[in-house]
Short mmCIF file of C-alpha atoms and ligand atoms in Angstrom, two decimals:
data_model
loop_
_atom_site.label_atom_id
_atom_site.label_comp_id
_atom_site.label_asym_id
_atom_site.label_seq_id
_atom_site.Cartn_x
_atom_site.Cartn_y
_atom_site.Cartn_z
CA MET A 452 -15.79 -1.39 18.62
CA ILE A 453 -13.33 0.83 20.09
CA LYS A 454 -14.92 4.08 21.28
CA GLU A 455 -13.36 7.53 20.04
CA LYS A 456 -12.21 8.46 23.59
CA GLU A 457 -9.90 5.47 23.57
CA TYR A 458 -8.01 6.73 20.54
CA VAL A 459 -7.72 10.08 22.17
CA SER A 460 -6.31 8.36 25.24
CA ARG A 461 -3.95 6.35 23.12
CA ARG A 462 -2.68 9.67 21.54
CA THR A 463 -2.47 11.17 24.88
CA THR A 464 -0.33 8.46 26.08
CA LEU A 465 1.94 8.68 22.89
CA GLY A 466 2.19 12.44 23.57
CA LYS A 467 3.27 11.81 27.07
CA LYS A 468 6.29 9.86 25.85
CA LEU A 469 7.36 12.42 23.41
CA LYS A 470 10.44 14.28 24.14
CA ASP A 471 9.67 17.97 24.63
CA ASN A 472 10.34 20.39 21.57
CA SER A 473 9.23 17.46 19.16
CA ILE A 474 7.25 16.78 16.07
CA ALA A 475 5.89 13.28 15.46
CA ILE A 476 4.18 11.94 12.14
CA VAL A 477 2.31 8.87 11.49
CA PHE A 478 1.20 8.09 7.92
CA SER A 479 -1.61 5.84 6.83
CA ALA A 480 -0.74 2.91 4.57
CA THR A 481 -0.09 3.50 0.84
CA MET A 482 -2.22 1.88 -1.70
CA LYS A 483 -0.29 -1.07 -3.26
CA THR A 484 -0.60 -1.83 -6.91
CA ARG A 485 -1.50 -5.54 -7.84
CA SER A 486 -1.14 -5.50 -11.66
CA ASN A 487 -1.50 -2.52 -14.10
CA ASP A 488 -4.38 -0.47 -13.05
CA THR A 489 -5.63 -2.85 -10.03
CA GLU A 490 -4.82 -2.34 -6.50
CA TYR A 491 -4.65 -4.97 -3.63
CA ALA A 492 -7.43 -4.45 -1.15
CA TYR A 493 -6.53 -1.60 1.12
CA ARG A 494 -5.58 -2.18 4.82
CA GLN A 495 -4.79 0.55 7.03
CA ASN A 496 -1.30 0.85 8.68
CA SER A 497 -1.60 -0.90 12.21
CA ASN A 498 -0.06 2.03 14.36
CA PHE A 499 -1.97 4.62 12.30
CA TYR A 500 -5.05 2.56 13.13
CA TYR A 501 -4.11 1.93 16.65
CA LEU A 502 -4.03 5.84 17.07
CA SER A 503 -6.96 6.85 15.18
CA GLY A 504 -9.19 3.94 14.17
CA PHE A 505 -9.28 5.77 10.80
CA LYS A 506 -9.67 3.43 7.72
CA GLU A 507 -8.90 5.87 4.71
CA ASP A 508 -5.69 6.01 2.85
CA ASN A 509 -3.78 9.33 2.04
CA ALA A 510 -3.92 10.58 5.71
CA ALA A 511 -1.36 11.46 8.25
CA LEU A 512 -1.67 12.15 11.93
CA LEU A 513 0.76 14.83 13.20
CA PHE A 514 1.85 15.52 16.86
CA HIS A 515 3.76 18.81 18.06
CA LYS A 516 4.96 19.02 21.58
CA GLU A 517 6.48 22.16 23.02
CA LYS A 518 6.84 23.33 26.70
CA GLY A 519 4.91 20.03 27.69
CA ILE A 520 1.89 20.90 25.68
CA VAL A 521 0.95 18.43 22.85
CA LYS A 522 -1.16 19.49 19.82
CA THR A 523 -2.39 16.74 17.59
CA TYR A 524 -3.40 17.36 13.72
CA MET A 525 -4.81 14.90 11.26
CA PHE A 526 -4.81 15.35 7.58
CA VAL A 527 -7.22 13.74 5.61
CA GLN A 528 -8.60 13.64 1.77
CA HIS A 529 -10.56 16.38 0.73
CA ARG A 530 -14.05 15.63 -0.41
CA ASP A 531 -14.21 15.41 -4.10
CA LYS A 532 -17.61 14.51 -5.77
CA LEU A 533 -16.03 13.05 -9.00
CA LEU A 534 -13.40 10.97 -7.18
CA GLU A 535 -15.90 9.87 -4.60
CA LEU A 536 -18.03 8.35 -7.74
CA TRP A 537 -15.04 5.98 -8.33
CA THR A 538 -13.60 5.21 -5.00
CA GLY A 539 -16.32 5.81 -2.43
CA LYS A 540 -17.17 8.39 0.14
CA ARG A 541 -14.60 10.31 2.06
CA LEU A 542 -14.77 11.71 5.69
CA GLY A 543 -13.26 14.99 4.48
CA GLU A 544 -11.80 17.82 6.85
CA LYS A 545 -15.42 19.30 7.81
CA ARG A 546 -16.81 16.03 9.08
CA GLY A 547 -13.49 14.98 10.33
CA ARG A 548 -13.55 17.95 12.98
CA LYS A 549 -16.68 16.57 14.31
CA HIS A 550 -15.66 13.00 14.09
CA PHE A 551 -12.06 13.00 15.71
CA ARG A 552 -11.54 14.71 19.03
CA ILE A 553 -8.22 16.17 17.86
CA ASP A 554 -6.86 19.74 17.82
CA GLU A 555 -7.28 20.42 13.89
CA VAL A 556 -8.03 18.48 10.96
CA PHE A 557 -6.63 19.63 7.41
CA SER A 558 -6.69 18.55 3.93
CA ILE A 559 -3.86 16.05 3.04
CA LYS A 560 -2.83 18.49 0.42
CA LYS A 561 -1.41 20.83 2.98
CA LEU A 562 0.67 18.23 4.57
CA ASP A 563 4.04 18.85 2.73
CA LYS A 564 3.81 22.75 3.21
CA MET A 565 2.76 22.41 6.79
CA LEU A 566 5.48 19.54 7.63
CA GLU A 567 8.08 21.97 6.43
CA GLU A 568 6.90 24.61 8.99
CA PHE A 569 6.40 22.13 11.81
CA ILE A 570 9.96 20.62 11.18
CA LYS A 571 11.26 24.01 11.71
CA LEU A 572 9.74 24.08 15.07
CA GLY A 573 10.67 20.94 16.62
CA GLN A 574 14.24 19.48 17.21
CA ASN A 575 13.16 15.80 17.60
CA ILE A 576 11.52 14.61 14.54
CA TYR A 577 9.68 11.15 15.21
CA PHE A 578 8.39 8.86 12.44
CA ASP A 579 8.34 5.27 11.58
CA PHE A 580 11.42 4.28 10.18
CA ARG A 581 9.83 1.72 7.88
CA SER A 582 7.58 4.32 6.17
CA ASP A 583 7.66 4.56 2.33
CA ALA A 584 10.82 5.79 1.20
CA SER A 585 9.74 8.67 -0.54
CA ARG A 586 8.02 9.93 2.77
CA ILE A 587 11.39 9.31 4.70
CA GLU A 588 13.46 11.06 1.96
CA LYS A 589 10.80 14.24 2.38
CA ILE A 590 11.48 14.24 6.02
CA LYS A 591 15.16 14.03 5.68
CA GLU A 592 15.24 16.69 3.09
CA LEU A 593 13.25 19.04 5.35
CA SER A 594 15.33 18.56 8.41
CA ASN A 595 19.23 19.39 9.22
CA HIS A 596 21.78 18.68 11.39
CA TYR A 597 20.01 20.34 14.23
CA HIS A 598 17.24 17.75 13.93
CA SER A 599 17.53 14.28 15.72
CA HIS A 600 15.34 11.24 14.18
CA LYS A 601 13.65 8.86 16.20
CA ASN A 602 11.55 5.98 15.46
CA ILE A 603 8.02 6.50 16.50
CA ALA A 604 6.86 2.80 15.76
CA ILE A 605 8.81 1.66 18.80
CA ILE A 606 7.02 3.86 21.29
CA ILE A 607 3.54 3.00 19.74
CA GLU A 608 4.24 -0.72 19.59
CA LYS A 609 5.05 -0.85 23.20
CA SER A 610 1.71 0.49 23.99
CA ARG A 611 0.14 -2.22 21.81
CA LEU A 612 1.62 -4.91 24.35
CA ILE A 613 -1.34 -4.43 26.77
CA LYS A 614 -4.88 -4.86 25.32
CA SER A 615 -8.05 -3.02 26.54
CA ASP A 616 -11.29 -4.53 27.16
CA GLY A 617 -12.50 -2.99 23.66
CA GLU A 618 -9.40 -4.65 21.94
CA ILE A 619 -10.11 -8.17 23.96
CA ALA A 620 -13.81 -8.09 22.79
CA LEU A 621 -12.65 -7.76 19.11
CA ILE A 622 -10.11 -10.54 19.39
CA LYS A 623 -12.71 -12.64 21.05
CA LYS A 624 -15.11 -11.94 18.23
CA ALA A 625 -12.35 -12.64 15.59
CA VAL A 626 -11.71 -15.98 17.45
CA SER A 627 -15.41 -17.01 17.62
CA ILE A 628 -15.83 -16.59 13.66
CA THR A 629 -12.52 -18.54 13.28
CA LYS A 630 -14.13 -21.06 15.57
CA ASP A 631 -17.07 -21.62 13.13
CA ALA A 632 -14.72 -21.72 10.30
CA HIS A 633 -12.43 -24.45 11.80
CA HIS A 634 -15.44 -26.46 12.74
CA MET A 635 -16.87 -26.23 9.28
CA ALA A 636 -13.57 -27.41 7.90
CA MET A 637 -13.45 -30.41 10.33
CA GLU A 638 -17.07 -31.39 8.95
CA LYS A 639 -16.32 -30.84 5.31
CA SER A 640 -12.89 -32.40 5.17
CA LYS A 641 -14.59 -35.92 4.87
CA ILE A 642 -16.42 -35.14 1.54
CA LEU A 643 -14.03 -32.58 -0.24
CA GLY A 644 -11.45 -33.58 -2.22
CA ASN A 645 -8.86 -30.79 -2.57
CA GLU A 646 -7.19 -28.19 -0.08
CA TYR A 647 -8.58 -25.16 -1.90
CA GLU A 648 -12.23 -26.37 -1.60
CA LEU A 649 -11.57 -26.57 2.22
CA LEU A 650 -10.16 -23.07 2.15
CA ALA A 651 -13.18 -21.82 0.50
CA GLU A 652 -15.44 -23.12 3.12
CA ILE A 653 -13.10 -21.29 5.73
CA GLU A 654 -13.05 -18.09 3.71
CA TYR A 655 -16.96 -18.39 3.40
CA ILE A 656 -17.48 -18.39 7.11
CA PHE A 657 -15.05 -15.51 7.74
CA LYS A 658 -16.66 -13.15 5.12
CA LYS A 659 -20.25 -14.35 6.01
CA ASN A 660 -19.61 -13.17 9.42
CA GLY A 661 -18.17 -9.70 8.75
CA ALA A 662 -14.47 -10.66 8.86
CA TYR A 663 -13.31 -8.60 5.90
CA SER A 664 -10.31 -10.47 5.64
CA ASP A 665 -7.96 -13.28 6.90
CA ALA A 666 -5.40 -12.08 9.29
CA TYR A 667 -2.50 -13.99 7.43
CA THR A 668 -2.52 -16.06 4.35
CA SER A 669 -4.24 -19.43 5.49
CA ILE A 670 -2.44 -22.81 5.29
CA VAL A 671 -4.40 -25.70 4.40
CA ALA A 672 -1.81 -28.66 4.20
CA SER A 673 -2.86 -32.10 3.84
CA ALA A 674 -0.33 -35.00 4.30
CA ASN A 675 3.28 -34.25 3.78
CA ALA A 676 2.64 -30.48 2.71
CA ALA A 677 2.09 -29.88 6.35
CA ASN A 678 5.93 -30.33 6.88
CA THR A 679 6.36 -27.06 4.73
CA LEU A 680 5.88 -24.46 7.54
CA HIS A 681 4.77 -21.64 5.30
CA TYR A 682 2.71 -23.80 2.66
CA ILE A 683 0.19 -21.56 1.23
CA ASN A 684 -0.38 -23.20 -2.41
CA ASN A 685 -3.33 -24.93 -0.76
CA ASP A 686 -4.06 -26.76 -3.97
CA SER A 687 -3.07 -30.36 -3.38
CA LYS A 688 -5.53 -33.32 -3.28
CA ILE A 689 -6.72 -34.46 0.10
CA VAL A 690 -5.91 -38.20 0.92
CA ASP A 691 -8.40 -40.18 2.67
CA ASN A 692 -6.16 -41.61 5.67
CA GLU A 693 -3.95 -38.55 5.80
CA LEU A 694 -4.05 -35.31 8.36
CA ILE A 695 -4.65 -31.97 7.28
CA LEU A 696 -2.90 -29.13 8.96
CA ILE A 697 -5.18 -25.98 8.89
CA ASP A 698 -3.68 -22.75 10.07
CA ALA A 699 -6.34 -20.19 9.52
CA GLY A 700 -7.52 -17.19 11.52
CA CYS A 701 -9.73 -14.20 10.52
CA GLU A 702 -9.20 -10.48 10.98
CA TYR A 703 -12.42 -8.80 12.58
CA GLU A 704 -12.09 -4.90 12.50
CA TYR A 705 -8.57 -4.90 12.37
CA TYR A 706 -8.00 -7.43 15.25
CA ALA A 707 -6.36 -10.92 14.38
CA SER A 708 -6.92 -14.58 15.47
CA ASP A 709 -4.32 -17.18 14.68
CA ILE A 710 -5.48 -20.80 15.23
CA THR A 711 -4.11 -24.12 13.97
CA ARG A 712 -5.86 -27.53 14.21
CA THR A 713 -4.49 -30.64 12.49
CA ILE A 714 -7.51 -33.05 11.74
CA PRO A 715 -7.80 -36.49 9.96
CA ALA A 716 -9.22 -35.96 6.38
CA ASN A 717 -11.58 -38.81 6.92
CA GLY A 718 -12.51 -37.86 10.61
CA LYS A 719 -10.63 -40.71 12.38
CA PHE A 720 -6.95 -40.57 13.41
CA THR A 721 -4.75 -43.61 12.68
CA LYS A 722 -2.86 -45.35 15.47
CA ALA A 723 0.31 -43.50 14.79
CA GLN A 724 -1.30 -40.22 14.11
CA LYS A 725 -3.16 -40.24 17.38
CA GLU A 726 0.24 -41.20 19.26
CA LEU A 727 1.91 -38.20 17.65
CA TYR A 728 -1.27 -35.99 18.06
CA GLU A 729 -1.83 -36.71 21.66
CA MET A 730 1.82 -36.17 22.71
CA ILE A 731 1.65 -32.69 21.23
CA LEU A 732 -1.65 -31.93 22.60
CA ASP A 733 -0.56 -32.90 26.01
CA VAL A 734 2.72 -30.47 25.65
CA GLN A 735 0.38 -27.57 24.41
CA GLU A 736 -1.76 -28.02 27.35
CA LYS A 737 1.10 -27.94 29.72
CA LEU A 738 2.42 -24.93 28.15
CA ILE A 739 -0.87 -23.14 28.37
CA ALA A 740 -1.29 -23.99 31.83
CA MET A 741 2.18 -22.16 32.56
CA ILE A 742 0.87 -18.69 31.47
CA LYS A 743 0.46 -16.11 34.24
CA PRO A 744 1.97 -12.82 34.86
CA ASN A 745 5.84 -12.42 35.22
CA ILE A 746 6.52 -15.67 33.38
CA LEU A 747 8.92 -15.11 30.34
CA ARG A 748 8.23 -16.40 26.78
CA THR A 749 11.62 -17.65 27.07
CA ASP A 750 10.46 -20.24 29.99
CA ILE A 751 7.69 -21.43 27.89
CA GLN A 752 9.97 -21.78 24.80
CA MET A 753 12.34 -23.78 26.84
CA LYS A 754 9.79 -25.85 28.47
CA SER A 755 8.23 -26.59 25.07
CA GLU A 756 11.68 -27.86 23.72
CA GLU A 757 12.15 -29.92 26.66
CA LEU A 758 8.48 -31.52 26.67
CA LEU A 759 8.83 -32.30 22.87
CA CYS A 760 12.16 -33.74 23.25
CA ASP A 761 10.87 -36.17 25.98
CA GLY A 762 7.93 -36.96 23.58
CA MET A 763 10.30 -37.71 20.69
CA LEU A 764 12.31 -39.95 22.94
CA GLU A 765 9.49 -41.74 24.19
CA LEU A 766 8.08 -42.24 20.47
CA GLY A 767 11.63 -43.50 19.38
CA ILE A 768 11.83 -40.37 16.91
CA LEU A 769 15.06 -39.29 18.57
CA GLU A 770 17.47 -41.42 20.57
CA GLY A 771 19.92 -40.82 23.22
CA ASP A 772 20.55 -38.69 26.41
CA LYS A 773 18.04 -35.99 26.83
CA GLN A 774 20.34 -33.16 27.95
CA GLU A 775 22.77 -34.08 25.10
CA LEU A 776 20.01 -33.91 22.79
CA LEU A 777 18.58 -30.60 23.94
CA LYS A 778 22.26 -29.30 24.05
CA SER A 779 22.83 -30.31 20.51
CA LYS A 780 19.47 -28.97 19.42
CA ALA A 781 18.62 -32.32 17.70
CA HIS A 782 14.83 -31.73 18.64
CA LYS A 783 15.15 -28.54 16.36
CA LYS A 784 15.02 -30.62 13.40
CA TYR A 785 11.33 -31.58 14.14
CA TYR A 786 10.17 -28.45 15.99
CA PRO A 787 11.93 -25.58 14.25
CA HIS A 788 9.82 -22.77 15.14
CA GLY A 789 9.14 -20.41 18.15
CA VAL A 790 6.33 -21.41 20.78
CA GLY A 791 4.25 -18.32 20.19
CA HIS A 792 3.99 -14.69 19.49
CA TRP A 793 2.09 -11.60 20.54
CA MET A 794 -1.10 -11.11 18.74
CA GLY A 795 -3.34 -8.04 18.23
CA ILE A 796 -3.76 -5.78 15.34
CA ASP A 797 -1.10 -7.80 13.58
CA VAL A 798 -1.13 -11.41 13.66
CA HIS A 799 2.58 -11.22 14.74
CA ASP A 800 1.87 -8.20 16.85
CA GLU A 801 4.35 -5.50 16.34
CA ALA A 802 5.16 -5.18 20.10
CA PRO A 803 8.57 -5.84 21.67
CA TYR A 804 9.72 -8.85 23.34
CA ARG A 805 12.63 -6.81 25.07
CA THR A 806 13.23 -3.50 26.67
CA LYS A 807 15.58 -1.14 24.90
CA LYS A 808 18.26 -2.61 27.28
CA GLY A 809 17.82 -6.05 26.08
CA LYS A 810 15.89 -7.38 29.14
CA GLU A 811 12.93 -9.78 28.36
CA ILE A 812 9.51 -8.27 28.83
CA PRO A 813 7.43 -10.81 31.21
CA LEU A 814 3.80 -11.55 30.44
CA LYS A 815 1.51 -9.08 32.05
CA SER A 816 -2.32 -9.26 32.44
CA GLY A 817 -4.00 -7.99 29.05
CA MET A 818 -1.17 -9.40 26.93
CA VAL A 819 -2.23 -11.91 24.02
CA MET A 820 0.15 -14.77 23.13
CA THR A 821 -0.30 -17.62 20.77
CA ILE A 822 0.76 -20.99 21.90
CA GLU A 823 1.61 -23.27 19.00
CA PRO A 824 4.01 -26.16 19.55
CA GLY A 825 4.21 -28.47 16.44
CA MET A 826 6.09 -31.46 14.92
CA TYR A 827 7.15 -31.97 11.32
CA ILE A 828 8.47 -35.32 10.15
CA ASP A 829 9.11 -35.32 6.36
CA LYS A 830 8.01 -38.54 4.41
CA ASP A 831 11.52 -39.33 3.34
CA ASP A 832 13.10 -38.94 6.87
CA LYS A 833 14.71 -42.35 7.38
CA ASP A 834 15.77 -41.56 10.86
CA VAL A 835 12.10 -41.75 12.19
CA PRO A 836 10.04 -45.03 12.74
CA LYS A 837 8.20 -45.48 9.29
CA LYS A 838 4.84 -45.10 10.85
CA TYR A 839 5.34 -41.37 11.67
CA ARG A 840 6.76 -40.24 8.20
CA GLY A 841 5.03 -37.83 6.38
CA ILE A 842 3.01 -36.57 9.41
CA GLY A 843 3.28 -32.63 10.31
CA ILE A 844 1.17 -31.73 13.22
CA ARG A 845 0.68 -28.19 15.06
CA ILE A 846 -1.93 -27.19 17.76
CA GLU A 847 -2.35 -23.41 18.20
CA ASP A 848 -4.47 -21.43 20.63
CA ASP A 849 -4.65 -17.67 21.46
CA ILE A 850 -4.17 -17.02 25.16
CA LEU A 851 -4.96 -13.82 27.06
CA VAL A 852 -2.79 -13.42 30.26
CA THR A 853 -5.28 -12.27 33.06
CA LYS A 854 -4.52 -11.18 36.66
CA ASP A 855 -4.43 -14.57 38.06
CA GLY A 856 -3.42 -16.68 35.15
CA TYR A 857 -4.82 -16.77 31.65
CA GLU A 858 -7.89 -17.31 29.52
CA ASN A 859 -7.61 -19.59 26.55
CA LEU A 860 -9.69 -17.57 23.98
CA SER A 861 -9.96 -20.51 21.68
CA LYS A 862 -10.85 -23.08 24.07
CA GLY A 863 -14.13 -23.68 22.28
CA ILE A 864 -12.56 -24.90 19.31
CA ARG A 865 -12.44 -28.77 19.26
CA LYS A 866 -9.04 -30.08 19.99
CA SER A 867 -9.14 -33.55 21.66
CA VAL A 868 -9.13 -36.61 19.52
CA LYS A 869 -12.62 -37.25 20.87
CA GLU A 870 -13.94 -33.82 20.13
CA ILE A 871 -12.45 -34.03 16.54
CA GLU A 872 -13.67 -37.54 15.69
CA SER A 873 -17.03 -37.09 17.10
CA ILE A 874 -17.81 -33.98 14.74
CA SER A 875 -20.49 -35.06 12.17
N1 LIG B 422 -0.24 -18.21 11.40
C1 LIG B 422 0.99 -17.57 11.50
C2 LIG B 422 1.67 -18.14 12.92
O1 LIG B 422 1.05 -19.16 13.44
O2 LIG B 422 2.39 -17.79 13.43
MN1 MN B 423 0.92 -18.04 15.35
MN1 MN B 424 -0.90 -19.64 12.99
#
């Protein structure tokens, strides 16, 4: 768990970064209708959660900075017995005053009026430019030519780059639940007939262990479906001697895990599958080994393309001069995506890759990045030796950058051919 004092410190950090004579507002996520009068499961806005740890909807956090002094205010739903009977207990302003270490807690009903007053006080108005249109409209309506609008999300997300010990502990917990889920899938793939059955086993492990949700829509793609990068139908038959690409990771207390394993449905790789798999695994391990402070993601990306291109040449998937192939991006046909991304409260963590001036941000201790090379060969691709057609493989781990190098947070998830084949 993240302690309340960490949220205070995050707000203090943000307050320091605000220009003087400003107000900043961060809204909770809005409930989304699923159909008629039913709603999607609520998930808090990541930046709002990062600053408050508060999971209720219909809330807002407001900062006011004047003469270098920052005051913070929280707006929450008022307690209401009747409504609470339907939708559950609310914290309310009274208990909120004890719970949050914040200057004042008000009912959300007061927000519009108070926002109007606050906007008169500040010249710089910070808000998330991706907030709901109605909220943006309101802010614009209340401000005039004197005000300058700034995107608060950019400032918050910069802080999210480096994870605290508490955040790392939550990511580790998410990864450990995901580990059990992948191991269960490795066991059950031999006896289950359909992708959705395998998915059910994975989701069972997530939920059983207190991971309320997945961190993204899981992919359970058998055979040629693995070549559809965002395959989420997960409803095809599992074929005995084919591979299954499983990209699934749970979210635990708002922290993600993001793991891909590619496994043989019947527990044993064919010779061709093994050739491709071991090549990609070797590439992935070399890329992980590059991780240390001051390395650029672009260096890892370039290395991944080079190493995969070597592998494709060795296996006869590409032919020709390596430098020419890289230059013409021929390898991109089989490796079209990036090598990895930041991970944290969001699976694709909303943290910048470049500074405002466009300079790439190097890796630093405390950052978490996925490393996920893959190769995807469509079943009808006549340019590739027949034995490799219809195979799609990705291997993905979650890596913490440390002071001296890295820690592979998902190293406990079976990955070598031997480890996968020996699961019973
Ligand atoms: N599961 C999403 C990704 O690998 O980026
Ligand atoms: Mn990923
Ligand atoms: Mn993934």
